[in-house]
PDB file of C-alpha atoms and ligand atoms in Angstrom:
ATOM      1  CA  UNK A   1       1.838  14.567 -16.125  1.00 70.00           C
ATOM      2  CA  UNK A   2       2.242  12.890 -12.946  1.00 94.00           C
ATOM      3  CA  UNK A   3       3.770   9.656 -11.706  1.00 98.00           C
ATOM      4  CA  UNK A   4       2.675   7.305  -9.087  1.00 98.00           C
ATOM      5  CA  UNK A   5       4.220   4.280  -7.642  1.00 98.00           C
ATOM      6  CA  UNK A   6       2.133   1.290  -6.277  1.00 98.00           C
ATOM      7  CA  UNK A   7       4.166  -1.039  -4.007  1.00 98.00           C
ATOM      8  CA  UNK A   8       2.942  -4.404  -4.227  1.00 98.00           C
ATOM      9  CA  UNK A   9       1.089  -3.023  -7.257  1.00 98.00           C
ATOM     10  CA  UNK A  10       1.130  -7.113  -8.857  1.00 98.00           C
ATOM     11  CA  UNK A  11      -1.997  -8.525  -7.337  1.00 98.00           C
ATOM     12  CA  UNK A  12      -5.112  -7.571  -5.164  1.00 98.00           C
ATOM     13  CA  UNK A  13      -5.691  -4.125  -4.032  1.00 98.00           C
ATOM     14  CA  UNK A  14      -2.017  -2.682  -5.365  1.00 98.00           C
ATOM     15  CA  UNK A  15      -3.067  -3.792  -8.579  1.00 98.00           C
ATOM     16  CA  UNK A  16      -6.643  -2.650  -8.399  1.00 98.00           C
ATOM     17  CA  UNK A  17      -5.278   1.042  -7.527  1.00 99.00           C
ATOM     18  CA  UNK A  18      -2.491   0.294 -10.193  1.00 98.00           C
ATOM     19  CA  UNK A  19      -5.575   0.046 -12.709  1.00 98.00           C
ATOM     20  CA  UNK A  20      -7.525   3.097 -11.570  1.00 98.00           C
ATOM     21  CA  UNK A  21      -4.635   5.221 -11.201  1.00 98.00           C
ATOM     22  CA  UNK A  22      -3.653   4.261 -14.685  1.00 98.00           C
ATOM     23  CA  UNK A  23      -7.595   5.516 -15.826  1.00 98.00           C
ATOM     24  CA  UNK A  24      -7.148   8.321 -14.146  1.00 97.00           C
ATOM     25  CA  UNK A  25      -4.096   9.763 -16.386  1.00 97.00           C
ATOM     26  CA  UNK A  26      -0.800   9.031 -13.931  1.00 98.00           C
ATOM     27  CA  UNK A  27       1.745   7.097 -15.625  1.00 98.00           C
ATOM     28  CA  UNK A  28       1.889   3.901 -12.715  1.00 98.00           C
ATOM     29  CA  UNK A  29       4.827   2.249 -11.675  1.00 98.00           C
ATOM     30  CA  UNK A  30       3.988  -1.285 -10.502  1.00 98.00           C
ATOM     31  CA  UNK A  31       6.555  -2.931  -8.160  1.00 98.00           C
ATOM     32  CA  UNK A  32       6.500  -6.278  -7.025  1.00 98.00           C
ATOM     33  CA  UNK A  33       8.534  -8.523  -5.145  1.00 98.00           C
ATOM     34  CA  UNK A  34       8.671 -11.763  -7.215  1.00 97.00           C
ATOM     35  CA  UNK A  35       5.773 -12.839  -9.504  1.00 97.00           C
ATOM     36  CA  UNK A  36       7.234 -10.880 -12.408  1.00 98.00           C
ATOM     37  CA  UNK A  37       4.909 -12.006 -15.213  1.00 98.00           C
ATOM     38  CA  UNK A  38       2.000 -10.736 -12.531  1.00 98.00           C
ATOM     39  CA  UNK A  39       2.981  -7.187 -12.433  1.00 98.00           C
ATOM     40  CA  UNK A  40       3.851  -7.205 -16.527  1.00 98.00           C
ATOM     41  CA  UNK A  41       0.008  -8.520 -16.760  1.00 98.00           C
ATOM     42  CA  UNK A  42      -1.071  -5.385 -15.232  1.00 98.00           C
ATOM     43  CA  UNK A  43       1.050  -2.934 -17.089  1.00 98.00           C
ATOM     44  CA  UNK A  44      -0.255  -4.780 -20.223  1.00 98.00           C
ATOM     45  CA  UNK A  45      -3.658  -4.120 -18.820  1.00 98.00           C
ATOM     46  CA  UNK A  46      -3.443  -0.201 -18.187  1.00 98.00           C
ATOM     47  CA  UNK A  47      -1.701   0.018 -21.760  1.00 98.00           C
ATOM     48  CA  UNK A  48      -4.412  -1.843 -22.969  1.00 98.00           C
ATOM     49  CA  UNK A  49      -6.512   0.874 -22.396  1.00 98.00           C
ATOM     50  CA  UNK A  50      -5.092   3.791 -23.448  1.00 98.00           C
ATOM     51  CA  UNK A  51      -2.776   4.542 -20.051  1.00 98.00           C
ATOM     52  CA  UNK A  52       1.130   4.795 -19.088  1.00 98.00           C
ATOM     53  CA  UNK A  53       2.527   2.180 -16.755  1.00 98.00           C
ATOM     54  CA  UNK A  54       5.829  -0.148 -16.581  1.00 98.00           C
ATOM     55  CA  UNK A  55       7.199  -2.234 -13.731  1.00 98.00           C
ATOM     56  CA  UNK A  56       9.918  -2.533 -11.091  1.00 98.00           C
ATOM     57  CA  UNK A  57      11.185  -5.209  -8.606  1.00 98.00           C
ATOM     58  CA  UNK A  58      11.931  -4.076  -5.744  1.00 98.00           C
ATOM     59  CA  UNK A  59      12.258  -5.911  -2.237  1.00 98.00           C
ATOM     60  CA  UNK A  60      10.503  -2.791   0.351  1.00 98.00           C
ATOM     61  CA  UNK A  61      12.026  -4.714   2.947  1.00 98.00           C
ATOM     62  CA  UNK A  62      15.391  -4.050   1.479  1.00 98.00           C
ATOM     63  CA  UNK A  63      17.361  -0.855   1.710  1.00 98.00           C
ATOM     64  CA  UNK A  64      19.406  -1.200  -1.481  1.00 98.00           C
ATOM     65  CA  UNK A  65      16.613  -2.088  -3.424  1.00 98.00           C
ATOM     66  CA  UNK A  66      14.292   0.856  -2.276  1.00 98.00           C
ATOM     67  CA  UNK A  67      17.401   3.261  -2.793  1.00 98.00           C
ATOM     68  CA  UNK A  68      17.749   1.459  -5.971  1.00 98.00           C
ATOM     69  CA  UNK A  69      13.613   1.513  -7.068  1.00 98.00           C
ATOM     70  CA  UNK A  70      13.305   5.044  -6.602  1.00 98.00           C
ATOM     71  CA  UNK A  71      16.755   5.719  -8.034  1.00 97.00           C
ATOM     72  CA  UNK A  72      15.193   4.450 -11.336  1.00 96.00           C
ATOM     73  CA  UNK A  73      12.699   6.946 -11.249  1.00 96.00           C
ATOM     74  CA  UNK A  74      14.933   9.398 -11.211  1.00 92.00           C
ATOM     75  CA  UNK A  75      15.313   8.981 -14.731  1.00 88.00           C
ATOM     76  CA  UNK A  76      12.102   9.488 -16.326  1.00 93.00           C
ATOM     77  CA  UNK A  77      10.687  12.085 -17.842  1.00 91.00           C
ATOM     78  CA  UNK A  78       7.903  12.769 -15.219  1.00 95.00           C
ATOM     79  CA  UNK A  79       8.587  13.426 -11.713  1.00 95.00           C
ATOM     80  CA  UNK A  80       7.002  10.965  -8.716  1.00 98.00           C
ATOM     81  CA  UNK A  81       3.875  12.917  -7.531  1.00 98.00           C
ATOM     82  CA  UNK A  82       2.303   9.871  -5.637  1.00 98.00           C
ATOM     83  CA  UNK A  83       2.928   6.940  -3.636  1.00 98.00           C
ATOM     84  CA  UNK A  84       0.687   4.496  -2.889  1.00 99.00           C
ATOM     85  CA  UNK A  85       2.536   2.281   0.132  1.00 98.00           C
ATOM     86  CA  UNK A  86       0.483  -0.840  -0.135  1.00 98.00           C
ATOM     87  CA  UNK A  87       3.164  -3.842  -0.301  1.00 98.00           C
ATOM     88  CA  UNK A  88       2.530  -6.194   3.260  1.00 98.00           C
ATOM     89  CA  UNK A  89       2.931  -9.145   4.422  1.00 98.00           C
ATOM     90  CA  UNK A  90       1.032 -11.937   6.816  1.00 98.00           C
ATOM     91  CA  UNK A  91       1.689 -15.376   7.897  1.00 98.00           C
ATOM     92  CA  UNK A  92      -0.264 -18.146   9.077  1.00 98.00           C
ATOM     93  CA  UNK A  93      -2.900 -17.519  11.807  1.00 97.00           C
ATOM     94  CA  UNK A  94      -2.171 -17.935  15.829  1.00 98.00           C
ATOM     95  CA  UNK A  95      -1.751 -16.943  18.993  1.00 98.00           C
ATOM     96  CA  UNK A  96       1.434 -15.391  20.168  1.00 98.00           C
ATOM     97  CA  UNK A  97       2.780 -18.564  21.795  1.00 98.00           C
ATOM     98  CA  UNK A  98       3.402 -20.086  17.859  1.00 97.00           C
ATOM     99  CA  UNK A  99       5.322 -16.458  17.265  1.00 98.00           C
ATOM    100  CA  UNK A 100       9.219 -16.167  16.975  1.00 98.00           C
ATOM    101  CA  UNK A 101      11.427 -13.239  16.423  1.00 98.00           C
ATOM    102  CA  UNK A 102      12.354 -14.162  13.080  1.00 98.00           C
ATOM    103  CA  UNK A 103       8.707 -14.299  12.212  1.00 98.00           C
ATOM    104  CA  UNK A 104       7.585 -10.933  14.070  1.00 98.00           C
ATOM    105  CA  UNK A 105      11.046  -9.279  12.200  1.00 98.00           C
ATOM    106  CA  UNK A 106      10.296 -10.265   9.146  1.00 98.00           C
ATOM    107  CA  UNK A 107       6.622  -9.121   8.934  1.00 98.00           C
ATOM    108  CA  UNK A 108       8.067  -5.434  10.501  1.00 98.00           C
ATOM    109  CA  UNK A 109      10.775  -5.559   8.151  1.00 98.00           C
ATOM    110  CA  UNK A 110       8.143  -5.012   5.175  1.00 98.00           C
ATOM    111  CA  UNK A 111       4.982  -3.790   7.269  1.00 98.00           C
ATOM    112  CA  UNK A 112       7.024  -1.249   8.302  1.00 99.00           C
ATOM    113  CA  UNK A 113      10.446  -0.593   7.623  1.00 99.00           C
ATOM    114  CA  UNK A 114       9.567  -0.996   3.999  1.00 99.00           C
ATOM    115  CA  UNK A 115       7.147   2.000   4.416  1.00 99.00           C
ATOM    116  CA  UNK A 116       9.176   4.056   6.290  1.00 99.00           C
ATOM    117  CA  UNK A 117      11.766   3.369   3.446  1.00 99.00           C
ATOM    118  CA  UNK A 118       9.394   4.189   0.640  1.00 99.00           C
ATOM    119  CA  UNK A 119       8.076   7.261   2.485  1.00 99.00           C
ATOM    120  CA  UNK A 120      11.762   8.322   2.723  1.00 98.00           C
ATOM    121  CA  UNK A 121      12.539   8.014  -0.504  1.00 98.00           C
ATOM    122  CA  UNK A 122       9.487   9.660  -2.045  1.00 98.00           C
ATOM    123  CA  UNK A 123       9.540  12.660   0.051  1.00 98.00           C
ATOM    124  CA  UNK A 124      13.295  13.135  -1.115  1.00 98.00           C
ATOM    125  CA  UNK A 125      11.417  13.177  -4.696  1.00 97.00           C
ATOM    126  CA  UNK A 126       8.481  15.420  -4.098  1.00 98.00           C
ATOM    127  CA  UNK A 127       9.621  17.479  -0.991  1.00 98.00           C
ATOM    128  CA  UNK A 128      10.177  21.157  -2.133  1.00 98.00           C
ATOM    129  CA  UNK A 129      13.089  21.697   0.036  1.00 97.00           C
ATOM    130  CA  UNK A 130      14.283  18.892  -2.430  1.00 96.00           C
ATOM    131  CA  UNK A 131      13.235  20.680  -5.805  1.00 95.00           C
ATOM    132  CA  UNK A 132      10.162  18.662  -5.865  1.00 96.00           C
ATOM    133  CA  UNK A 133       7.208  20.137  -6.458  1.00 96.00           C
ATOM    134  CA  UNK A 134       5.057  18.105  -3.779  1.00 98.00           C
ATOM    135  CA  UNK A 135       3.045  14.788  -4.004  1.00 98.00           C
ATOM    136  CA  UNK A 136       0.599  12.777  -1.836  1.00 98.00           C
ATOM    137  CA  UNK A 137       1.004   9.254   0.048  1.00 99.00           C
ATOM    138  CA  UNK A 138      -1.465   6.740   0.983  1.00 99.00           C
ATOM    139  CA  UNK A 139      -0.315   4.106   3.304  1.00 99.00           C
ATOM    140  CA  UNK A 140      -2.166   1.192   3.639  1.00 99.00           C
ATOM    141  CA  UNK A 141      -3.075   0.170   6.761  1.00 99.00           C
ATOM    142  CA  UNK A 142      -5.470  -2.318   7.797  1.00 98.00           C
ATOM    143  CA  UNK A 143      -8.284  -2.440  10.359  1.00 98.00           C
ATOM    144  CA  UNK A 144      -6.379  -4.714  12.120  1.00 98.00           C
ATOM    145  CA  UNK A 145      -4.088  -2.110  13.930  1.00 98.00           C
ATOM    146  CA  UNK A 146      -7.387  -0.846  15.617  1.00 98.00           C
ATOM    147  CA  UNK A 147      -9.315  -4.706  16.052  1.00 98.00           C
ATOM    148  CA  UNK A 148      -5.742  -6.395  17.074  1.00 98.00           C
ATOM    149  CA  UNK A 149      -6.515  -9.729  15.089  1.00 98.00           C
ATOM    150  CA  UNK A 150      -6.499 -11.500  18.503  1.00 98.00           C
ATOM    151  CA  UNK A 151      -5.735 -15.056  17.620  1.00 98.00           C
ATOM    152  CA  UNK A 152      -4.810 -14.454  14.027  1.00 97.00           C
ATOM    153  CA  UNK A 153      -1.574 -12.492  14.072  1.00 98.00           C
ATOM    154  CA  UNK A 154      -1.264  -9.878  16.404  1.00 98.00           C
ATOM    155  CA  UNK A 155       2.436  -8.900  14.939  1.00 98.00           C
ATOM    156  CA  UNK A 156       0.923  -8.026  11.762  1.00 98.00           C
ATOM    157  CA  UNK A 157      -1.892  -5.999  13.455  1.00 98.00           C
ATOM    158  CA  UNK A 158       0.826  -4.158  15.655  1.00 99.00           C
ATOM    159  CA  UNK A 159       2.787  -4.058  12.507  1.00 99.00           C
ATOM    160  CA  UNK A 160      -0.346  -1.560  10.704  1.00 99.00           C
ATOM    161  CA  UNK A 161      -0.394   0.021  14.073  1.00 99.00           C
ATOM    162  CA  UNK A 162       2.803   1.152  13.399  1.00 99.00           C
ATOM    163  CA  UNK A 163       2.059   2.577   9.608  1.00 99.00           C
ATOM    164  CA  UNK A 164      -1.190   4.665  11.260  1.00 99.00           C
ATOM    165  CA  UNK A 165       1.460   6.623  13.805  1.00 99.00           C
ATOM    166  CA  UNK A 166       3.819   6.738  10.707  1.00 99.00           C
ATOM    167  CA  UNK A 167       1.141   8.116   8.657  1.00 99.00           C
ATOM    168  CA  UNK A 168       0.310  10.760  11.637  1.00 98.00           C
ATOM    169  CA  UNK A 169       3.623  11.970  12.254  1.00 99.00           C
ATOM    170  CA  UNK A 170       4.748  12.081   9.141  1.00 99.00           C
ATOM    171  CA  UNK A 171       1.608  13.818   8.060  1.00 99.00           C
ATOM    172  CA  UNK A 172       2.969  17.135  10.358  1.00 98.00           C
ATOM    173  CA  UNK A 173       6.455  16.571   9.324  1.00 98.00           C
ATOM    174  CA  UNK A 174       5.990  17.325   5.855  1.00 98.00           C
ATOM    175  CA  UNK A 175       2.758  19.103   5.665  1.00 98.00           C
ATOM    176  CA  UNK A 176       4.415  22.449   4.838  1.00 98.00           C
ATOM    177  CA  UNK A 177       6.739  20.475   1.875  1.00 98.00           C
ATOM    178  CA  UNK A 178       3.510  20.335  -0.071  1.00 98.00           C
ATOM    179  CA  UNK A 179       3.306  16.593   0.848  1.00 98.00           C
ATOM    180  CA  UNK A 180      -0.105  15.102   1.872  1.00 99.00           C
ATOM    181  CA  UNK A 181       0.117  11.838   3.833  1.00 99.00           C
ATOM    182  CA  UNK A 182      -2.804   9.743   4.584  1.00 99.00           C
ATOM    183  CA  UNK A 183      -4.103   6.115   5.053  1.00 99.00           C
ATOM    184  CA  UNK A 184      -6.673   3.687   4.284  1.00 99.00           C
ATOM    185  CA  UNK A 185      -7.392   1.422   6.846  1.00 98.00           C
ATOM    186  CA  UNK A 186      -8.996  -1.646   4.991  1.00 98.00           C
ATOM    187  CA  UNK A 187     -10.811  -5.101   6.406  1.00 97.00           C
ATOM    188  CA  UNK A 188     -11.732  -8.196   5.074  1.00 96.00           C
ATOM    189  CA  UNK A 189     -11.277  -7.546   1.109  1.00 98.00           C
ATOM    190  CA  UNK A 190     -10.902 -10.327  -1.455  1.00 98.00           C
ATOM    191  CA  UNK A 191      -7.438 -10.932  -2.406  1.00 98.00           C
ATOM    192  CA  UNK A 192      -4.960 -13.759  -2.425  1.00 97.00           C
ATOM    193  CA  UNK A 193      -3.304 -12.475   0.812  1.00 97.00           C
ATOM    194  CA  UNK A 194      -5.877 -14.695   3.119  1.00 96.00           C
ATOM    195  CA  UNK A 195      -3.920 -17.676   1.790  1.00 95.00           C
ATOM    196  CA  UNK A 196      -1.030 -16.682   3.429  1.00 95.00           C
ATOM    197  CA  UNK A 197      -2.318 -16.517   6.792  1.00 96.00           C
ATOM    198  CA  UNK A 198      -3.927 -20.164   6.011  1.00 96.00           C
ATOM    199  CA  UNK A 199      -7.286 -19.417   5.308  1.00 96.00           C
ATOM    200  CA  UNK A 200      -8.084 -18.745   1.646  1.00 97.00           C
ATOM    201  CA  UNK A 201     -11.949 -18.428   2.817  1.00 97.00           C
ATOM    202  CA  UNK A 202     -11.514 -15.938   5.511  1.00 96.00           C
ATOM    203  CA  UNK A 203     -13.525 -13.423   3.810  1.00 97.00           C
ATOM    204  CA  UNK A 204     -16.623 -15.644   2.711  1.00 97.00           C
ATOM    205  CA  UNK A 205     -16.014 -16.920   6.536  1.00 96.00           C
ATOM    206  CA  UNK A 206     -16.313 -13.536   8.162  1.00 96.00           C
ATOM    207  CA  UNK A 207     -18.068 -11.388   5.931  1.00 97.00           C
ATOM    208  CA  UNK A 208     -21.759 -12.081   6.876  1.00 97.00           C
ATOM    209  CA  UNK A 209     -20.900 -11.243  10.648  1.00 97.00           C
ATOM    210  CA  UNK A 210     -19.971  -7.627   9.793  1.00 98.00           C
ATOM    211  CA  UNK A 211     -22.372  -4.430   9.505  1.00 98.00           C
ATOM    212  CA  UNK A 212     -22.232  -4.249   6.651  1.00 98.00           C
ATOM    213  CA  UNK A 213     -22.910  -8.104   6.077  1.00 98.00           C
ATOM    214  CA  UNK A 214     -20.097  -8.568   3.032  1.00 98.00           C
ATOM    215  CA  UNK A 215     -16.603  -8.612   2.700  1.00 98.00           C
ATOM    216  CA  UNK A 216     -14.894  -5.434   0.417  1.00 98.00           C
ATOM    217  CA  UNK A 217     -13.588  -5.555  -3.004  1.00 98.00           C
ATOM    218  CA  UNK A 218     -10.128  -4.076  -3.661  1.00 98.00           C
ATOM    219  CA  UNK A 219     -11.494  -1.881  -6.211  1.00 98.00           C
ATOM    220  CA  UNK A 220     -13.538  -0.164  -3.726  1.00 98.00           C
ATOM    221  CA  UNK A 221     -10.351   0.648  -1.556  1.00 98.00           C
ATOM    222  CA  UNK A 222      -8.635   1.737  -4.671  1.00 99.00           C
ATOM    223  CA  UNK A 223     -11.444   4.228  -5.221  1.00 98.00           C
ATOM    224  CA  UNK A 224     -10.381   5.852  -1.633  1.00 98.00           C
ATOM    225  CA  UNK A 225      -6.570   5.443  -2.336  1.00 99.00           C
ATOM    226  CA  UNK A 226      -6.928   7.107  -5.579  1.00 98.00           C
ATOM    227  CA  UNK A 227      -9.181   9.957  -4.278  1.00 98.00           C
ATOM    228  CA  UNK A 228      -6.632  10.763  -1.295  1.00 98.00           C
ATOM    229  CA  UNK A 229      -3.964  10.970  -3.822  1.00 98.00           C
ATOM    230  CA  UNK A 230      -6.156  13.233  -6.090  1.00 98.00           C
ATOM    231  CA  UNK A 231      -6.316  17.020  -6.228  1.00 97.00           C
ATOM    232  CA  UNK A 232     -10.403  16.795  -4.650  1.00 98.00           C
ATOM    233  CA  UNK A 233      -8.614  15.925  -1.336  1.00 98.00           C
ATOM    234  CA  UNK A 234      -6.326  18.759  -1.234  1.00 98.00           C
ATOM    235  CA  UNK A 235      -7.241  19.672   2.254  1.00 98.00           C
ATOM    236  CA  UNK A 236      -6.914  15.975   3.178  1.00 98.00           C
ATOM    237  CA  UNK A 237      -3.746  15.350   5.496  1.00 98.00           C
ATOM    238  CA  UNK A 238      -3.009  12.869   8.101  1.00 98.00           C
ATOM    239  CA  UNK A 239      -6.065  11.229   8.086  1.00 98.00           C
ATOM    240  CA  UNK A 240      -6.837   7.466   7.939  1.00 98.00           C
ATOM    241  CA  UNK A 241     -10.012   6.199   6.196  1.00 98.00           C
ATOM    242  CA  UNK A 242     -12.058   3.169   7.488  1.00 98.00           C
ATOM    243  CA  UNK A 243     -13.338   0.758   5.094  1.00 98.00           C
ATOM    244  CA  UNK A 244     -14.398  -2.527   6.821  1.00 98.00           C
ATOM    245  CA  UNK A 245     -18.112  -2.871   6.163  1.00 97.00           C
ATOM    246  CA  UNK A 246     -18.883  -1.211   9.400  1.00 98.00           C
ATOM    247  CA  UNK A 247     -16.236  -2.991  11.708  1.00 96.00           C
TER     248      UNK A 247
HETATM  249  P1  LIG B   1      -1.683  -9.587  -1.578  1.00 75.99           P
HETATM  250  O1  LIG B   1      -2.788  -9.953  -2.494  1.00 75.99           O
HETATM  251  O2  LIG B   1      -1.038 -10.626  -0.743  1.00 75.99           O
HETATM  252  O3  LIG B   1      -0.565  -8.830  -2.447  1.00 75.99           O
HETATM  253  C1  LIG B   1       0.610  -8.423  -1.832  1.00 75.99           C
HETATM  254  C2  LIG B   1       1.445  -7.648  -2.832  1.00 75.99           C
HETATM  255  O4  LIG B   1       2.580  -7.141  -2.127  1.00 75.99           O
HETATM  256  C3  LIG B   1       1.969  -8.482  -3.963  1.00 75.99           C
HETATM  257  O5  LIG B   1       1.996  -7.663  -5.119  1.00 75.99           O
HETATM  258  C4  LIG B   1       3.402  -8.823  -3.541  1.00 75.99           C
HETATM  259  O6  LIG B   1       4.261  -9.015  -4.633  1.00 75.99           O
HETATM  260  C5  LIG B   1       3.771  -7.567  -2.807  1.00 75.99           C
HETATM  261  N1  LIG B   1       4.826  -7.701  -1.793  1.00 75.99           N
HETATM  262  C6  LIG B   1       4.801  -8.425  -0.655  1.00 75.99           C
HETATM  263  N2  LIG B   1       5.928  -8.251   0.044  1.00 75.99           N
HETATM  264  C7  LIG B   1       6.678  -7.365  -0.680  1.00 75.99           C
HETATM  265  C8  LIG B   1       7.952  -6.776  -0.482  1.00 75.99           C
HETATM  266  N3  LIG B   1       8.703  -7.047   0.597  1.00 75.99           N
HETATM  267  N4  LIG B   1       8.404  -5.920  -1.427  1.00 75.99           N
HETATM  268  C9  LIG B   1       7.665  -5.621  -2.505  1.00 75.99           C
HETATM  269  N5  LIG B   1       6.455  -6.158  -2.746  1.00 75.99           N
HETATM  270  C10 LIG B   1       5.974  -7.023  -1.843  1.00 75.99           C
HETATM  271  O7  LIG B   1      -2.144  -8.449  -0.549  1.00 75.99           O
HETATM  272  P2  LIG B   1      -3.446  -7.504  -0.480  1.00 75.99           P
HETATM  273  O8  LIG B   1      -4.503  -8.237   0.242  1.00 75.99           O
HETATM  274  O9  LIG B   1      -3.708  -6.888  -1.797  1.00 75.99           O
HETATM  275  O10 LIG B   1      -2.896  -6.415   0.547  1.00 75.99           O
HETATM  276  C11 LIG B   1      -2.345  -5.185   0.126  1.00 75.99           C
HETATM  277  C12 LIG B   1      -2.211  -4.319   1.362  1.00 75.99           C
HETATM  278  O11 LIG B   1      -3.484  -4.181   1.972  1.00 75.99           O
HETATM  279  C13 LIG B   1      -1.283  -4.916   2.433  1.00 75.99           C
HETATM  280  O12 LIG B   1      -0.535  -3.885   3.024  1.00 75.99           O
HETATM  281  C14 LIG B   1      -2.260  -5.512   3.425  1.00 75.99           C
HETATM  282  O13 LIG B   1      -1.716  -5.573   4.712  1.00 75.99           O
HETATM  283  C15 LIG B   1      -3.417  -4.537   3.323  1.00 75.99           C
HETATM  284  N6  LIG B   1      -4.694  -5.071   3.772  1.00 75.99           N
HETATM  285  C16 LIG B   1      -5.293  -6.113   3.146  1.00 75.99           C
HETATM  286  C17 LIG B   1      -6.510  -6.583   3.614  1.00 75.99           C
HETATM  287  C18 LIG B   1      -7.250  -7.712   2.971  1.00 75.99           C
HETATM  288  O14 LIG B   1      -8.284  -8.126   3.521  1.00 75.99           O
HETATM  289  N7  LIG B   1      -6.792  -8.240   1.855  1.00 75.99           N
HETATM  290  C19 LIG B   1      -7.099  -5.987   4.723  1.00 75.99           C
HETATM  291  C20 LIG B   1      -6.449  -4.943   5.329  1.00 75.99           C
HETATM  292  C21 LIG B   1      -5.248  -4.486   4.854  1.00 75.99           C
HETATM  293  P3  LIG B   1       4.750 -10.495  -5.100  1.00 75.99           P
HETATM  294  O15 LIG B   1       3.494 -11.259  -5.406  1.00 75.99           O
HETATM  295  O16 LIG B   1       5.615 -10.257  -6.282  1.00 75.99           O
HETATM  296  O17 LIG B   1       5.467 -11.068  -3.897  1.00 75.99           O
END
């Protein structure tokens, strides 16, 4: 059987692709960062209905605790197969005269670094060079590396910006490892993370000016994550999937 991790799999759309990974037969690892009782809630939830799932904490930003995440896995019976490199970070909207270093290094420190770390890790696990015997990666991006977020938070946008060329290059570099790498490249979806940036309402705010006149639900981007990971996109390498109602 197969293995997937979620990062950030304790709330919004980690934990909605935590839930339909689980349906679909992988046995999920859920890491979070802090809300500990969050990410047991969704274990309990895919166990609940039949599925295989426990949880991890694990700071992506953090080297040791990456190293030490995925050195966990090392011991169970099932090898990692799939990541799903969703954990991110925003802070409150501006322009770039409110933004520090401190601020702009901390959102790349878990935006990015923390995916580049994950990605490391995980092709040491399923590279064959490694003994592995190959696995797929989502990233998730957000439509913000192509739209910029102009007034909102352009270091997070440049931040996804980042993950797309990661998910590009790293696409090639292990194509022939038997490692698929591709993104989603969500906008506007109801979670919590809105809050962060200072405006719980953002989607209700900007969802009747899009195409597609409605903001997403999570599930619906963990329908793509979870059919980029699956064997029906076996083809499917290096490419990044737009779901912003039309944006
Ligand atoms: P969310 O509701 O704020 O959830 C974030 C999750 O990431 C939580 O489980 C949190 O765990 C975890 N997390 C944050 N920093 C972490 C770290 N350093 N290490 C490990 N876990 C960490 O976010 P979301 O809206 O579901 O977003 C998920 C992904 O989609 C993000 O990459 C985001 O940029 C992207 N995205 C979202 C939208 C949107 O409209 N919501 C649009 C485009 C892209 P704790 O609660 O334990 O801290």
């Amino acid at each position: 059987m197969a293995m997937a991790l979620a990062t950030g799999g304790s709330r919004g759309i980690g934990k909605a692709t935590a839930l339909q990974l689980g349906r679909e037969g992988y046995t999920v690892v859920v890491n979070y960062r802090e809300n500990h009782a969050a990410a047991e809630a969704v274990v309990a939830e895919i166990i609940s209905k039949g599925g295989r799932a426990f949880c991890i904490q694990g700071d992506i930003s953090n080297e040791a605790q990456v190293n030490g995440l995925f050195a966990t896995l090392d011991h169970q019976e099932e090898s990692l197969t799939a990541l799903v490199n969703n954990a991110g970070v925003l802070f409150s909207q501006g322009t770039i005269e409110q933004l520090s270093a401190a601020r702009i290094n901390a959102v790349l420190a878990t935006n990015v670094t923390g995916y580049f770390l994950c990605c490391r890790e995980a092709v040491k696990h399923m590279s064959y060079q490694h003994g592995g015997q190959g696995g797929a990666i989502v990233n998730v991006s957000s439509a913000a590396a192509r739209l910029g977020a102009a007034g909102e938070y352009l270091d997070y946008a440049a931040s996804k910006g980042a993950v797309d060329t990661l998910t590009v290059g790293l696409s090639l570099e292990v194509a022939a490892q038997g490692i698929r790498v591709n993104g989603v490249r969500p906008g506007f979806i109801y979670t919590d993370m809105h809050a962060s940036g200072g405006e719980p309402g953002r989607v209700d705010r900007v969802g009747p000016s899009l195409p597609m006149q409605r903001g997403g639900r999570p599930e619906e981007v963990a329908e793509a994550i979870a059919w980029l990971l699956s064997s029906k996109a076996s083809y499917v390498t290096g490419s990044i999937i737009d779901m912003a109602g039309g944006k």
